[in-house]
XYZ file of C-alpha atoms in Angstrom:
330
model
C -13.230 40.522 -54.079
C -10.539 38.183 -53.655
C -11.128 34.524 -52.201
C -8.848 33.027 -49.673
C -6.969 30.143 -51.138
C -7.983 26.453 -50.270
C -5.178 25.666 -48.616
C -3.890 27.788 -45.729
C -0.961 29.392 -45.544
C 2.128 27.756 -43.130
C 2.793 29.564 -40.353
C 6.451 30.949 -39.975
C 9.237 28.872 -38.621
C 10.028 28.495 -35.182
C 13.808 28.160 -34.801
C 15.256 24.885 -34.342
C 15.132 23.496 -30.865
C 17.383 20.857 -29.405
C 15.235 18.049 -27.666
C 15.304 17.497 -23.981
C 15.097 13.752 -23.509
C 11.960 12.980 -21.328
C 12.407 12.258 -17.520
C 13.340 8.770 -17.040
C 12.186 6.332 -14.289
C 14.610 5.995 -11.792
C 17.463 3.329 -11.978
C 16.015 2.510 -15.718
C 19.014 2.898 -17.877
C 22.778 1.604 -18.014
C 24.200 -0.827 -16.564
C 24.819 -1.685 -12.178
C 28.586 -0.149 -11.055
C 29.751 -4.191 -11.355
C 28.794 -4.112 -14.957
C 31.187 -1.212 -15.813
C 33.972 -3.593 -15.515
C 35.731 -4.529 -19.032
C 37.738 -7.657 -18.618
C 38.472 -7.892 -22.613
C 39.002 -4.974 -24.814
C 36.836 -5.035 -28.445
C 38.809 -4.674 -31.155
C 38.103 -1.210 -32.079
C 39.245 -0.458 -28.341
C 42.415 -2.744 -28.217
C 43.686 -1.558 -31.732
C 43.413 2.532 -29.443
C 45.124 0.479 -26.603
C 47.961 -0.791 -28.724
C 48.054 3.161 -30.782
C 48.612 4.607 -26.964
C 51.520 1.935 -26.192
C 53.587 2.748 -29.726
C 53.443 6.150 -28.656
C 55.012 6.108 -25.789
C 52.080 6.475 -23.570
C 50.616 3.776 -20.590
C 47.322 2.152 -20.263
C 45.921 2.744 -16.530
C 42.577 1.145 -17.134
C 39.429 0.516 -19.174
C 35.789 0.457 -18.094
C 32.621 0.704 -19.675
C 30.778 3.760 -19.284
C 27.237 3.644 -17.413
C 24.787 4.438 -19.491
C 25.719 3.387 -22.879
C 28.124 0.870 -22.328
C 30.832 2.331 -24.550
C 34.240 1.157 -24.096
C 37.088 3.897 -22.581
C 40.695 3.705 -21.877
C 41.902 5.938 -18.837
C 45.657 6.519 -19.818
C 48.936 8.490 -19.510
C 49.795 10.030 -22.419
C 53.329 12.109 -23.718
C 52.525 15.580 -23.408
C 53.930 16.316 -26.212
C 52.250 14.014 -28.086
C 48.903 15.713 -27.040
C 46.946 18.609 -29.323
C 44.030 20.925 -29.020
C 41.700 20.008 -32.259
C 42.244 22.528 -34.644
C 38.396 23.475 -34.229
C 37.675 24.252 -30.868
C 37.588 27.950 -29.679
C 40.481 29.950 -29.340
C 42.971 29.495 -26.064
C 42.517 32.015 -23.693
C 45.792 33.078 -22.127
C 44.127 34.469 -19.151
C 42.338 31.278 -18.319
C 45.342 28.434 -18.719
C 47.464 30.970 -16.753
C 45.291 30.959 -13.863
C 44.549 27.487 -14.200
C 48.638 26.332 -13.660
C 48.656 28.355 -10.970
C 46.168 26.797 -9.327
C 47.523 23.218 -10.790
C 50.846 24.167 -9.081
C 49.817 25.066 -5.644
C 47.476 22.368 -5.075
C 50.256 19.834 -6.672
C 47.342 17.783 -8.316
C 45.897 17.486 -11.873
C 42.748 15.849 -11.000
C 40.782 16.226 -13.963
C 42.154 14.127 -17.359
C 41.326 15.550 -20.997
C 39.119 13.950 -23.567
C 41.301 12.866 -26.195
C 40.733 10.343 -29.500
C 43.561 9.066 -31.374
C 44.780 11.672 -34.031
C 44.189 10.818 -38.049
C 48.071 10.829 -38.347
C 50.532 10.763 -35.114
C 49.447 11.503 -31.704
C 46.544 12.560 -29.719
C 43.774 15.531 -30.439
C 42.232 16.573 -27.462
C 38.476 18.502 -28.192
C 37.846 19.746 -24.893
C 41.086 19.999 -22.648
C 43.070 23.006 -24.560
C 43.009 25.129 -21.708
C 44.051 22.223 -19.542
C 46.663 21.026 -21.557
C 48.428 24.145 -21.980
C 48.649 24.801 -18.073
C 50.216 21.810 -17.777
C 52.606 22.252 -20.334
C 53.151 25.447 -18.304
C 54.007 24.148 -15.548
C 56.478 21.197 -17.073
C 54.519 18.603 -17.213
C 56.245 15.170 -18.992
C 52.510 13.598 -19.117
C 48.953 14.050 -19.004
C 45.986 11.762 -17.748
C 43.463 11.546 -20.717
C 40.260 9.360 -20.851
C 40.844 8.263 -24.403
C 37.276 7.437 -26.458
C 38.257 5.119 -29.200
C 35.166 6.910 -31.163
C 36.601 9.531 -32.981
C 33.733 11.146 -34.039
C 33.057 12.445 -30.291
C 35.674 15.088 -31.549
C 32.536 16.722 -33.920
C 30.296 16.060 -31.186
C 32.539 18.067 -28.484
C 29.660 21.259 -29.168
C 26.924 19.439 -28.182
C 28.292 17.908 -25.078
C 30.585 20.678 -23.834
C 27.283 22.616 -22.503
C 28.988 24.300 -18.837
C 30.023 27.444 -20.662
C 27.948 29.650 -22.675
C 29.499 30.531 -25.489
C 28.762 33.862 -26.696
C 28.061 33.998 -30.460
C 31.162 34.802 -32.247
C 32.810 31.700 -29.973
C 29.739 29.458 -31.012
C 29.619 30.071 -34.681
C 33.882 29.839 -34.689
C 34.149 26.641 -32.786
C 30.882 25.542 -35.577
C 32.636 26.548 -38.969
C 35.954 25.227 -37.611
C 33.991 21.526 -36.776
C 32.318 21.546 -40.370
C 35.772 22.186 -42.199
C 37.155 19.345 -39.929
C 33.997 17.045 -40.894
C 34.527 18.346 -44.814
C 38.512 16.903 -44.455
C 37.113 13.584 -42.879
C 34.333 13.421 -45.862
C 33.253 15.912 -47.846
C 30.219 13.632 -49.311
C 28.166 12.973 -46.425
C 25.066 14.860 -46.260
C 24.979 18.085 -43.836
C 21.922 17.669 -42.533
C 23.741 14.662 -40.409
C 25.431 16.785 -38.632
C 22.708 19.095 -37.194
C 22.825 17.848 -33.276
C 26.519 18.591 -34.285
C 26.374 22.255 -35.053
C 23.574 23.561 -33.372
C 22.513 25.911 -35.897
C 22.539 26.172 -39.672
C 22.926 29.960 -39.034
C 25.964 29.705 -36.836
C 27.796 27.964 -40.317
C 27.107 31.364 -42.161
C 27.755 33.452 -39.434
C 31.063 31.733 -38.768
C 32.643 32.283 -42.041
C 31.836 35.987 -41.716
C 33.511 35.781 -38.361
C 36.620 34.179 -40.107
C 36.804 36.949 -42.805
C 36.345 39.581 -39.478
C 36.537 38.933 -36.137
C 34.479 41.987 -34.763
C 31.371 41.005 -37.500
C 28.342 42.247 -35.859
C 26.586 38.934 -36.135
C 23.742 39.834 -33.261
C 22.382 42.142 -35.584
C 22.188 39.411 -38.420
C 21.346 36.351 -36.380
C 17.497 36.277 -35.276
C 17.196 36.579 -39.659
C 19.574 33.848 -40.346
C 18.428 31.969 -37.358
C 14.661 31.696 -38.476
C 15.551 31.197 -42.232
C 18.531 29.039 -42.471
C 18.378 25.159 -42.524
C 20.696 22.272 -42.680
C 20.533 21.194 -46.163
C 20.197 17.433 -47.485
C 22.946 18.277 -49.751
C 26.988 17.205 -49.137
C 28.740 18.755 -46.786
C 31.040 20.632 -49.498
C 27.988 21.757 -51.568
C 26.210 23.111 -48.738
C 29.348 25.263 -47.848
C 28.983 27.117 -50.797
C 25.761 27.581 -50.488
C 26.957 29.236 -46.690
C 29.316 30.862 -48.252
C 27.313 32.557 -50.909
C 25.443 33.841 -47.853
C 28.314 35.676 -45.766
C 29.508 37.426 -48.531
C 25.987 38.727 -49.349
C 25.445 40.002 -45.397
C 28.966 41.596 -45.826
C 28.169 43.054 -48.838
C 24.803 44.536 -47.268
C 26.921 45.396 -44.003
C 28.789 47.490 -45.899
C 25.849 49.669 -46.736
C 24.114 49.434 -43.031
C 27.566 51.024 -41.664
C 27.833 54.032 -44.771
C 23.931 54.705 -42.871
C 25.181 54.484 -39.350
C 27.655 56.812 -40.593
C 25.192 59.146 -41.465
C 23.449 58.713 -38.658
C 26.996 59.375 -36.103
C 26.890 62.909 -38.828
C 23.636 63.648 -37.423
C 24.793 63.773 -33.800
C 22.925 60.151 -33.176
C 25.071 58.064 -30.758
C 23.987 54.519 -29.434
C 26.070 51.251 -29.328
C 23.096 49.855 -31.015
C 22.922 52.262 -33.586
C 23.691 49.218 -36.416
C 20.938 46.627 -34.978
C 18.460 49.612 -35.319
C 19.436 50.189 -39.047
C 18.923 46.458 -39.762
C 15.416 46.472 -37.472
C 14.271 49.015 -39.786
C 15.162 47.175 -42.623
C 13.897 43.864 -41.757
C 10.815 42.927 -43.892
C 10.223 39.548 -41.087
C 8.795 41.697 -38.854
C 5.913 42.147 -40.849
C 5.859 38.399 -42.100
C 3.207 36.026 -40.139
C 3.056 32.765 -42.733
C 6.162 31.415 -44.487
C 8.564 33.725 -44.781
C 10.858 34.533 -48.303
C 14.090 32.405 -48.851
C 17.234 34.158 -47.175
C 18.663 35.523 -50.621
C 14.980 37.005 -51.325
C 15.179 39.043 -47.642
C 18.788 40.255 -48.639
C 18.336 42.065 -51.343
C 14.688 43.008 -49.579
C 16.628 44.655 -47.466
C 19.334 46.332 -49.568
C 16.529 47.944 -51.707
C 14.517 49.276 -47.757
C 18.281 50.297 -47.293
C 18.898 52.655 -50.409
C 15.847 54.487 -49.403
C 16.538 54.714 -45.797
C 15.754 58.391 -44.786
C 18.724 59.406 -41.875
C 16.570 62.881 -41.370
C 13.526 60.748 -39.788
C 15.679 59.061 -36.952
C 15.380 61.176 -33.866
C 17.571 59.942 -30.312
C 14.136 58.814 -28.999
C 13.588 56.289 -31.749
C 16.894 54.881 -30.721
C 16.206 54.586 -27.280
C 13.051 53.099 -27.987
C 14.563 50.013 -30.047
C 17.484 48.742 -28.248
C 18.985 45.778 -29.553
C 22.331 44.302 -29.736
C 25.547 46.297 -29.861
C 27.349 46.937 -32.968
C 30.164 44.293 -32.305
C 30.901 41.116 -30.052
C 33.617 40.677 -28.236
């Protein structure tokens, strides 16, 4: 009879959880509203100050910000001197329409952009696309901008822009589009320094399968990825690879899981979730209490479940039982 080892096995791995700071005591942080006041600009500050004048814009103000005392310049800058970063999720037309329209009958833009100085000429802004382009809608010559003369608040746009949810195929765009950006700035530094950053290790994979097709069904894939996925210690550019290595072997497996589905559709068999049941079936974590297998092991795990994946055994009712996510994301 086999004897349990000495040392127990590890449990599986939760997935990654950002930390909610604890509750502070009231009035216990920052600085008083007298405090705020900046009466000399540091130099990192004065050097964005004199960037903003050269380029045709106007310093309003500056201020330090309550809680960690960060300088910020409140300015009017040259519309057209003013981009989206080239990382952020894509504009939606519907959205900065509506928006100029409401800009133009109220005659007031009352809420200025976010915007850091760009690595070349101009301005990038990482969280005022939408605004920016109903303003350049409606004419505008300038826009009001609270400019951060830390540029790496850019990278960290994900983490603070929390008032939409993002579905998943926005999330793991706007992520793989922030760690290219990071990989221009400097490919060297470790990836793992960039977690509170992107959010997921899973949502880098997942977004370079979203770049290659933008209907990927990635709810189908992510609860695997999600549990076995972790920012590496590695560079940034090695660790792409590695990301990399993993979309094209969930493409290569997706292309099996539909040729089943397609059997399945033969069969009479219609759900919307008719792919997340195929990759339920196939998913040897459900079985999997301690540590799970590395993501490449699961993979072909579940290519080998696939090729033997019986079509005539699937009834409607088994369908209706599972659920699960549909086939695509919009």
């Amino acid at each position: 009879m086999a004897t349990k080892s000495k040392t127990t096995a590890k449990r599986k791995r939760a997935p990654a959880k950002r930390k909610t700071p604890k509750k502070a005591a009231p009035r216990t942080r920052g600085v008083m509203p007298a405090e705020c006041r900046l009466d000399n600009l540091p130099p990192e500050a004065a050097d964005v100050a004199e960037r903003i004048e050269q380029e045709g814009g106007f310093v309003i103000g500056s201020y330090c910000e309550p809680l960690g005392r960060n300088p910020l310049l409140l300015a009017a800058l040259p519309i057209d001197q003013v981009e989206p970063t080239p990382f952020q999720r894509d504009l939606s037309d519907a959205h900065y329409k509506k928006l100029s329209g409401v800009i133009d009958r109220t005659g007031l833009f009352l809420d200025p952009v976010i915007a850091i100085t760009a690595p070349k000429d101009g301005f990038w802004t990482p969280n005022g696309r939408h605004r920016l382009e109903a303003m350049r809608r409606l004419g505008a010559k300038s826009i009001i901008a609270l400019v951060v003369p830390k540029r790496e608040i850019a990278w960290q746009i994900l983490a603070l822009n929390t008032e939409k949810a993002h579905n998943l195929r926005e999330r793991a765009l706007e992520v793989i589009r922030i760690y290219k950006g990071l990989i221009e700035e400097d490919p060297r530094r470790p990836e793992s320094d960039f977690a509170f950053y992107l959010e997921e290790a899973a949502l880098v994979t997942l977004g370079l399968c979203y770049e290659r097709k933008g209907n990927f069904a990635g709810g189908a894939y992510h609860p695997i990825l999600r549990r076995l996925e972790e920012f590496s210690s590695e560079s940034l550019q090695t660790s792409l690879k590695v990301h990399q290595k993993y979309a094209d072997q969930l493409f290569e497996l997706d292309e099996k899981v539909l040729k089943v589905v397609e059997k399945l559709k033969e069969r009479g068999l219609v759900s919307p979730y008719l792919r997340a049941f195929v990759v339920a079936r196939i998913n040897p974590l459900r079985w999997i209490k301690d540590e799970p297998p590395p993501l490449p092991e699961v993979l072909k795990t579940m290519k080998e479940r696939l090729a033997k994946f019986n079509v005539d055994k699937v009834n409607q009712q088994d369908l209706a039982k599972a659920g699960g996510a549909p086939d695509t994301e919009s």
